[in-house]
Amino acid sequence: MTKTLYLMRHGETVFNVRKKIQGWCDSPLTPKGIQQAQNVSKYFDDINLDHAYCSTSERASDTLEIVTKHTMPYTRLKDLREMNFGAFEAESEALNPKSHEAYNTFFVAYGGESTDQVTQRMVKTLTSIMQKNDHQNVLAVSHAGACVNFLATWENPEKVLSQRFTNCGILKFTYDNEKFKLEEVIQNIN
């Protein structure tokens, strides 16, 4: 039986605006981030979600609560968190490695994670969620890097994302026979 996963990024945060590296550290949603989540909530008005999940970051749970209009119970999971950037948490994004190859393992030496570690925990967690019998239409709110790393398991992100994965962007997947298939990328909902 085919199921649907809506994997979504949280709304804009103070650190997004200040261009700070934001992984396991947290910052609150901006007024724009709150508005983004309110706009996305309209997308879900005609979708019967049966379960909702988010990372343990406040920016993710706040986004989920706004999107579901505070009417749906949800579960917070550590494995849906953003990549851990170690000593670079809350530092300037200008310190990020410039090449994709360097980025993959750069933060490990500073107490952070590799992109492979993020991908593995996201795939394991989202597969486990979607394997549950009563999970047909699931919303999971996570983070840009975590979402794109998950996407890279099933699709080439550079081919399906014409721009960066935006705040409150949604990756709509179908799930069947332990495989995810990207159906749609939904971004910049007004």
PDB file of C-alpha atoms in Angstrom:
ATOM      1  CA  MET A   1       0.000   0.000   0.000  1.00  0.00           C
ATOM      2  CA  THR A   2       1.387   3.391  -0.993  1.00  0.00           C
ATOM      3  CA  LYS A   3       1.714   5.960   1.766  1.00  0.00           C
ATOM      4  CA  THR A   4       2.624   9.653   1.719  1.00  0.00           C
ATOM      5  CA  LEU A   5       5.333  11.496   3.637  1.00  0.00           C
ATOM      6  CA  TYR A   6       5.447  15.286   3.710  1.00  0.00           C
ATOM      7  CA  LEU A   7       8.989  16.159   4.799  1.00  0.00           C
ATOM      8  CA  MET A   8       9.135  19.853   5.624  1.00  0.00           C
ATOM      9  CA  ARG A   9      11.727  22.402   6.688  1.00  0.00           C
ATOM     10  CA  HIS A  10      10.998  24.726   9.613  1.00  0.00           C
ATOM     11  CA  GLY A  11      10.178  28.414   9.138  1.00  0.00           C
ATOM     12  CA  GLU A  12      12.747  31.209   9.026  1.00  0.00           C
ATOM     13  CA  THR A  13      14.685  31.744  12.269  1.00  0.00           C
ATOM     14  CA  VAL A  14      16.748  34.512  13.815  1.00  0.00           C
ATOM     15  CA  PHE A  15      19.936  32.548  12.986  1.00  0.00           C
ATOM     16  CA  ASN A  16      18.817  32.177   9.349  1.00  0.00           C
ATOM     17  CA  VAL A  17      18.560  35.966   9.135  1.00  0.00           C
ATOM     18  CA  ARG A  18      21.878  36.502  10.925  1.00  0.00           C
ATOM     19  CA  LYS A  19      23.560  33.866   8.710  1.00  0.00           C
ATOM     20  CA  LYS A  20      24.628  31.740  11.673  1.00  0.00           C
ATOM     21  CA  ILE A  21      25.335  28.010  11.475  1.00  0.00           C
ATOM     22  CA  GLN A  22      22.346  26.349  13.082  1.00  0.00           C
ATOM     23  CA  GLY A  23      22.431  22.641  13.658  1.00  0.00           C
ATOM     24  CA  TRP A  24      21.712  21.242  17.103  1.00  0.00           C
ATOM     25  CA  CYS A  25      21.678  24.740  18.596  1.00  0.00           C
ATOM     26  CA  ASP A  26      18.415  26.594  18.249  1.00  0.00           C
ATOM     27  CA  SER A  27      16.962  30.018  17.608  1.00  0.00           C
ATOM     28  CA  PRO A  28      13.357  31.184  17.490  1.00  0.00           C
ATOM     29  CA  LEU A  29      11.174  31.695  14.457  1.00  0.00           C
ATOM     30  CA  THR A  30      11.073  35.227  13.109  1.00  0.00           C
ATOM     31  CA  PRO A  31       7.743  36.921  12.372  1.00  0.00           C
ATOM     32  CA  LYS A  32       8.370  35.954   8.729  1.00  0.00           C
ATOM     33  CA  GLY A  33       8.956  32.333   9.807  1.00  0.00           C
ATOM     34  CA  ILE A  34       5.654  32.330  11.671  1.00  0.00           C
ATOM     35  CA  GLN A  35       3.914  33.753   8.588  1.00  0.00           C
ATOM     36  CA  GLN A  36       5.547  31.102   6.374  1.00  0.00           C
ATOM     37  CA  ALA A  37       4.185  28.360   8.635  1.00  0.00           C
ATOM     38  CA  GLN A  38       0.720  29.966   8.633  1.00  0.00           C
ATOM     39  CA  ASN A  39       0.780  30.075   4.833  1.00  0.00           C
ATOM     40  CA  VAL A  40       1.804  26.419   4.604  1.00  0.00           C
ATOM     41  CA  SER A  41      -0.971  25.414   6.997  1.00  0.00           C
ATOM     42  CA  LYS A  42      -3.435  26.279   4.210  1.00  0.00           C
ATOM     43  CA  TYR A  43      -1.736  23.709   1.955  1.00  0.00           C
ATOM     44  CA  PHE A  44      -2.602  21.008   4.488  1.00  0.00           C
ATOM     45  CA  ASP A  45      -6.257  22.090   4.937  1.00  0.00           C
ATOM     46  CA  ASP A  46      -7.496  19.407   2.522  1.00  0.00           C
ATOM     47  CA  ILE A  47      -4.979  16.722   3.505  1.00  0.00           C
ATOM     48  CA  ASN A  48      -5.959  14.253   6.193  1.00  0.00           C
ATOM     49  CA  LEU A  49      -2.724  13.860   8.161  1.00  0.00           C
ATOM     50  CA  ASP A  50      -2.826  10.928  10.545  1.00  0.00           C
ATOM     51  CA  HIS A  51       0.524  11.430  12.294  1.00  0.00           C
ATOM     52  CA  ALA A  52       3.027  14.236  12.781  1.00  0.00           C
ATOM     53  CA  TYR A  53       6.669  14.274  13.839  1.00  0.00           C
ATOM     54  CA  CYS A  54       9.370  16.879  14.235  1.00  0.00           C
ATOM     55  CA  SER A  55      12.907  17.214  15.459  1.00  0.00           C
ATOM     56  CA  THR A  56      13.507  18.164  19.070  1.00  0.00           C
ATOM     57  CA  SER A  57      14.481  21.693  18.015  1.00  0.00           C
ATOM     58  CA  GLU A  58      12.029  24.360  19.085  1.00  0.00           C
ATOM     59  CA  ARG A  59      12.021  25.904  15.602  1.00  0.00           C
ATOM     60  CA  ALA A  60      10.708  22.617  14.201  1.00  0.00           C
ATOM     61  CA  SER A  61       8.072  22.013  16.878  1.00  0.00           C
ATOM     62  CA  ASP A  62       6.870  25.629  16.691  1.00  0.00           C
ATOM     63  CA  THR A  63       6.539  25.313  12.916  1.00  0.00           C
ATOM     64  CA  LEU A  64       4.625  22.032  13.199  1.00  0.00           C
ATOM     65  CA  GLU A  65       2.243  23.460  15.795  1.00  0.00           C
ATOM     66  CA  ILE A  66       1.455  26.450  13.568  1.00  0.00           C
ATOM     67  CA  VAL A  67       1.041  24.279  10.457  1.00  0.00           C
ATOM     68  CA  THR A  68      -1.357  21.918  12.247  1.00  0.00           C
ATOM     69  CA  LYS A  69      -3.115  24.854  13.953  1.00  0.00           C
ATOM     70  CA  HIS A  70      -2.256  23.422  17.384  1.00  0.00           C
ATOM     71  CA  THR A  71      -4.870  20.687  16.893  1.00  0.00           C
ATOM     72  CA  MET A  72      -2.754  17.611  16.255  1.00  0.00           C
ATOM     73  CA  PRO A  73      -0.646  15.606  18.687  1.00  0.00           C
ATOM     74  CA  TYR A  74       2.905  14.978  17.511  1.00  0.00           C
ATOM     75  CA  THR A  75       6.117  13.238  18.478  1.00  0.00           C
ATOM     76  CA  ARG A  76       9.511  14.929  18.766  1.00  0.00           C
ATOM     77  CA  LEU A  77      12.446  12.788  17.638  1.00  0.00           C
ATOM     78  CA  LYS A  78      16.147  13.541  18.069  1.00  0.00           C
ATOM     79  CA  ASP A  79      17.010  11.735  14.849  1.00  0.00           C
ATOM     80  CA  LEU A  80      15.079  14.312  12.809  1.00  0.00           C
ATOM     81  CA  ARG A  81      17.474  17.059  13.991  1.00  0.00           C
ATOM     82  CA  GLU A  82      19.736  19.008  11.704  1.00  0.00           C
ATOM     83  CA  MET A  83      23.363  18.018  11.231  1.00  0.00           C
ATOM     84  CA  ASN A  84      25.545  18.587  14.298  1.00  0.00           C
ATOM     85  CA  PHE A  85      28.181  21.166  13.359  1.00  0.00           C
ATOM     86  CA  GLY A  86      30.256  20.687  16.537  1.00  0.00           C
ATOM     87  CA  ALA A  87      32.389  23.699  17.475  1.00  0.00           C
ATOM     88  CA  PHE A  88      30.944  25.622  14.512  1.00  0.00           C
ATOM     89  CA  GLU A  89      27.438  25.778  16.016  1.00  0.00           C
ATOM     90  CA  ALA A  90      26.176  29.401  16.157  1.00  0.00           C
ATOM     91  CA  GLU A  91      29.226  30.668  14.249  1.00  0.00           C
ATOM     92  CA  SER A  92      29.107  32.591  10.964  1.00  0.00           C
ATOM     93  CA  GLU A  93      28.060  30.679   7.851  1.00  0.00           C
ATOM     94  CA  ALA A  94      31.124  32.265   6.207  1.00  0.00           C
ATOM     95  CA  LEU A  95      33.172  29.595   8.034  1.00  0.00           C
ATOM     96  CA  ASN A  96      31.455  26.744   6.149  1.00  0.00           C
ATOM     97  CA  PRO A  97      33.677  24.802   3.740  1.00  0.00           C
ATOM     98  CA  LYS A  98      33.263  26.012   0.170  1.00  0.00           C
ATOM     99  CA  SER A  99      33.263  22.650  -1.618  1.00  0.00           C
ATOM    100  CA  HIS A 100      30.584  19.997  -1.286  1.00  0.00           C
ATOM    101  CA  GLU A 101      33.233  17.283  -0.895  1.00  0.00           C
ATOM    102  CA  ALA A 102      34.919  19.050   2.013  1.00  0.00           C
ATOM    103  CA  TYR A 103      31.561  19.741   3.659  1.00  0.00           C
ATOM    104  CA  ASN A 104      30.753  16.006   3.822  1.00  0.00           C
ATOM    105  CA  THR A 105      33.219  15.235   6.623  1.00  0.00           C
ATOM    106  CA  PHE A 106      34.613  18.632   7.691  1.00  0.00           C
ATOM    107  CA  PHE A 107      32.685  18.966  10.968  1.00  0.00           C
ATOM    108  CA  VAL A 108      33.588  15.520  12.330  1.00  0.00           C
ATOM    109  CA  ALA A 109      37.025  16.766  13.420  1.00  0.00           C
ATOM    110  CA  TYR A 110      35.276  19.483  15.450  1.00  0.00           C
ATOM    111  CA  GLY A 111      32.835  17.235  17.297  1.00  0.00           C
ATOM    112  CA  GLY A 112      30.116  17.307  14.647  1.00  0.00           C
ATOM    113  CA  GLU A 113      28.626  14.835  12.183  1.00  0.00           C
ATOM    114  CA  SER A 114      29.301  13.833   8.602  1.00  0.00           C
ATOM    115  CA  THR A 115      26.613  14.125   5.966  1.00  0.00           C
ATOM    116  CA  ASP A 116      26.600  10.300   5.770  1.00  0.00           C
ATOM    117  CA  GLN A 117      25.725  10.089   9.470  1.00  0.00           C
ATOM    118  CA  VAL A 118      22.849  12.544   9.001  1.00  0.00           C
ATOM    119  CA  THR A 119      21.588  10.644   5.950  1.00  0.00           C
ATOM    120  CA  GLN A 120      21.703   7.283   7.754  1.00  0.00           C
ATOM    121  CA  ARG A 121      19.750   8.483  10.789  1.00  0.00           C
ATOM    122  CA  MET A 122      17.161  10.279   8.651  1.00  0.00           C
ATOM    123  CA  VAL A 123      16.601   7.254   6.388  1.00  0.00           C
ATOM    124  CA  LYS A 124      16.396   4.885   9.367  1.00  0.00           C
ATOM    125  CA  THR A 125      13.982   7.111  11.289  1.00  0.00           C
ATOM    126  CA  LEU A 126      11.669   8.022   8.411  1.00  0.00           C
ATOM    127  CA  THR A 127      11.558   4.411   7.195  1.00  0.00           C
ATOM    128  CA  SER A 128      10.660   3.255  10.693  1.00  0.00           C
ATOM    129  CA  ILE A 129       7.889   5.857  10.874  1.00  0.00           C
ATOM    130  CA  MET A 130       6.414   4.962   7.490  1.00  0.00           C
ATOM    131  CA  GLN A 131       6.481   1.210   8.204  1.00  0.00           C
ATOM    132  CA  LYS A 132       3.874   1.639  10.937  1.00  0.00           C
ATOM    133  CA  ASN A 133       0.526   0.215   9.837  1.00  0.00           C
ATOM    134  CA  ASP A 134      -1.592   3.220  10.796  1.00  0.00           C
ATOM    135  CA  HIS A 135       0.697   5.783   9.141  1.00  0.00           C
ATOM    136  CA  GLN A 136      -0.777   6.709   5.747  1.00  0.00           C
ATOM    137  CA  ASN A 137      -0.277  10.500   5.515  1.00  0.00           C
ATOM    138  CA  VAL A 138       2.573  11.729   7.686  1.00  0.00           C
ATOM    139  CA  LEU A 139       4.049  15.187   8.249  1.00  0.00           C
ATOM    140  CA  ALA A 140       7.643  15.389   9.505  1.00  0.00           C
ATOM    141  CA  VAL A 141       9.189  18.799  10.189  1.00  0.00           C
ATOM    142  CA  SER A 142      12.964  18.837  10.087  1.00  0.00           C
ATOM    143  CA  HIS A 143      15.778  21.013   8.721  1.00  0.00           C
ATOM    144  CA  ALA A 144      17.268  21.971   5.359  1.00  0.00           C
ATOM    145  CA  GLY A 145      20.453  19.904   5.565  1.00  0.00           C
ATOM    146  CA  ALA A 146      18.728  16.881   7.066  1.00  0.00           C
ATOM    147  CA  CYS A 147      15.961  17.014   4.438  1.00  0.00           C
ATOM    148  CA  VAL A 148      18.359  17.428   1.519  1.00  0.00           C
ATOM    149  CA  ASN A 149      20.590  14.616   2.792  1.00  0.00           C
ATOM    150  CA  PHE A 150      17.528  12.372   2.994  1.00  0.00           C
ATOM    151  CA  LEU A 151      16.462  13.457  -0.491  1.00  0.00           C
ATOM    152  CA  ALA A 152      19.919  12.580  -1.856  1.00  0.00           C
ATOM    153  CA  THR A 153      19.270   8.917  -1.038  1.00  0.00           C
ATOM    154  CA  TRP A 154      16.434   8.836  -3.563  1.00  0.00           C
ATOM    155  CA  GLU A 155      17.116  11.703  -6.016  1.00  0.00           C
ATOM    156  CA  ASN A 156      19.890  14.065  -7.077  1.00  0.00           C
ATOM    157  CA  PRO A 157      19.036  17.254  -5.150  1.00  0.00           C
ATOM    158  CA  GLU A 158      20.695  19.441  -7.789  1.00  0.00           C
ATOM    159  CA  LYS A 159      18.273  18.110 -10.417  1.00  0.00           C
ATOM    160  CA  VAL A 160      15.054  18.504  -8.426  1.00  0.00           C
ATOM    161  CA  LEU A 161      15.750  21.666  -6.440  1.00  0.00           C
ATOM    162  CA  SER A 162      16.022  24.660  -8.731  1.00  0.00           C
ATOM    163  CA  GLN A 163      17.074  26.739  -5.715  1.00  0.00           C
ATOM    164  CA  ARG A 164      18.055  26.161  -2.105  1.00  0.00           C
ATOM    165  CA  PHE A 165      15.534  24.258  -0.029  1.00  0.00           C
ATOM    166  CA  THR A 166      13.543  27.177   1.358  1.00  0.00           C
ATOM    167  CA  ASN A 167      12.098  27.692   4.813  1.00  0.00           C
ATOM    168  CA  CYS A 168       8.784  25.816   5.067  1.00  0.00           C
ATOM    169  CA  GLY A 169       9.597  23.997   1.833  1.00  0.00           C
ATOM    170  CA  ILE A 170       8.013  20.548   1.509  1.00  0.00           C
ATOM    171  CA  LEU A 171       9.337  17.382  -0.111  1.00  0.00           C
ATOM    172  CA  LYS A 172       6.358  15.149  -0.868  1.00  0.00           C
ATOM    173  CA  PHE A 173       7.295  11.462  -1.058  1.00  0.00           C
ATOM    174  CA  THR A 174       5.330   8.303  -1.625  1.00  0.00           C
ATOM    175  CA  TYR A 175       6.473   5.280   0.341  1.00  0.00           C
ATOM    176  CA  ASP A 176       6.015   1.692  -0.805  1.00  0.00           C
ATOM    177  CA  ASN A 177       8.042  -1.501  -0.373  1.00  0.00           C
ATOM    178  CA  GLU A 178      10.608   0.232   1.845  1.00  0.00           C
ATOM    179  CA  LYS A 179      11.378   2.833  -0.824  1.00  0.00           C
ATOM    180  CA  PHE A 180      10.634   6.524  -1.002  1.00  0.00           C
ATOM    181  CA  LYS A 181       9.842   8.238  -4.284  1.00  0.00           C
ATOM    182  CA  LEU A 182       9.878  12.005  -4.602  1.00  0.00           C
ATOM    183  CA  GLU A 183       6.558  13.150  -6.052  1.00  0.00           C
ATOM    184  CA  GLU A 184       6.748  16.901  -5.691  1.00  0.00           C
ATOM    185  CA  VAL A 185       8.807  19.783  -4.326  1.00  0.00           C
ATOM    186  CA  ILE A 186       6.613  22.507  -2.837  1.00  0.00           C
ATOM    187  CA  GLN A 187       8.307  25.796  -2.028  1.00  0.00           C
ATOM    188  CA  ASN A 188       7.462  29.451  -1.444  1.00  0.00           C
ATOM    189  CA  ILE A 189       3.787  28.985  -0.584  1.00  0.00           C
ATOM    190  CA  ASN A 190       2.035  32.337  -0.187  1.00  0.00           C
TER     191      ASN A 190
END
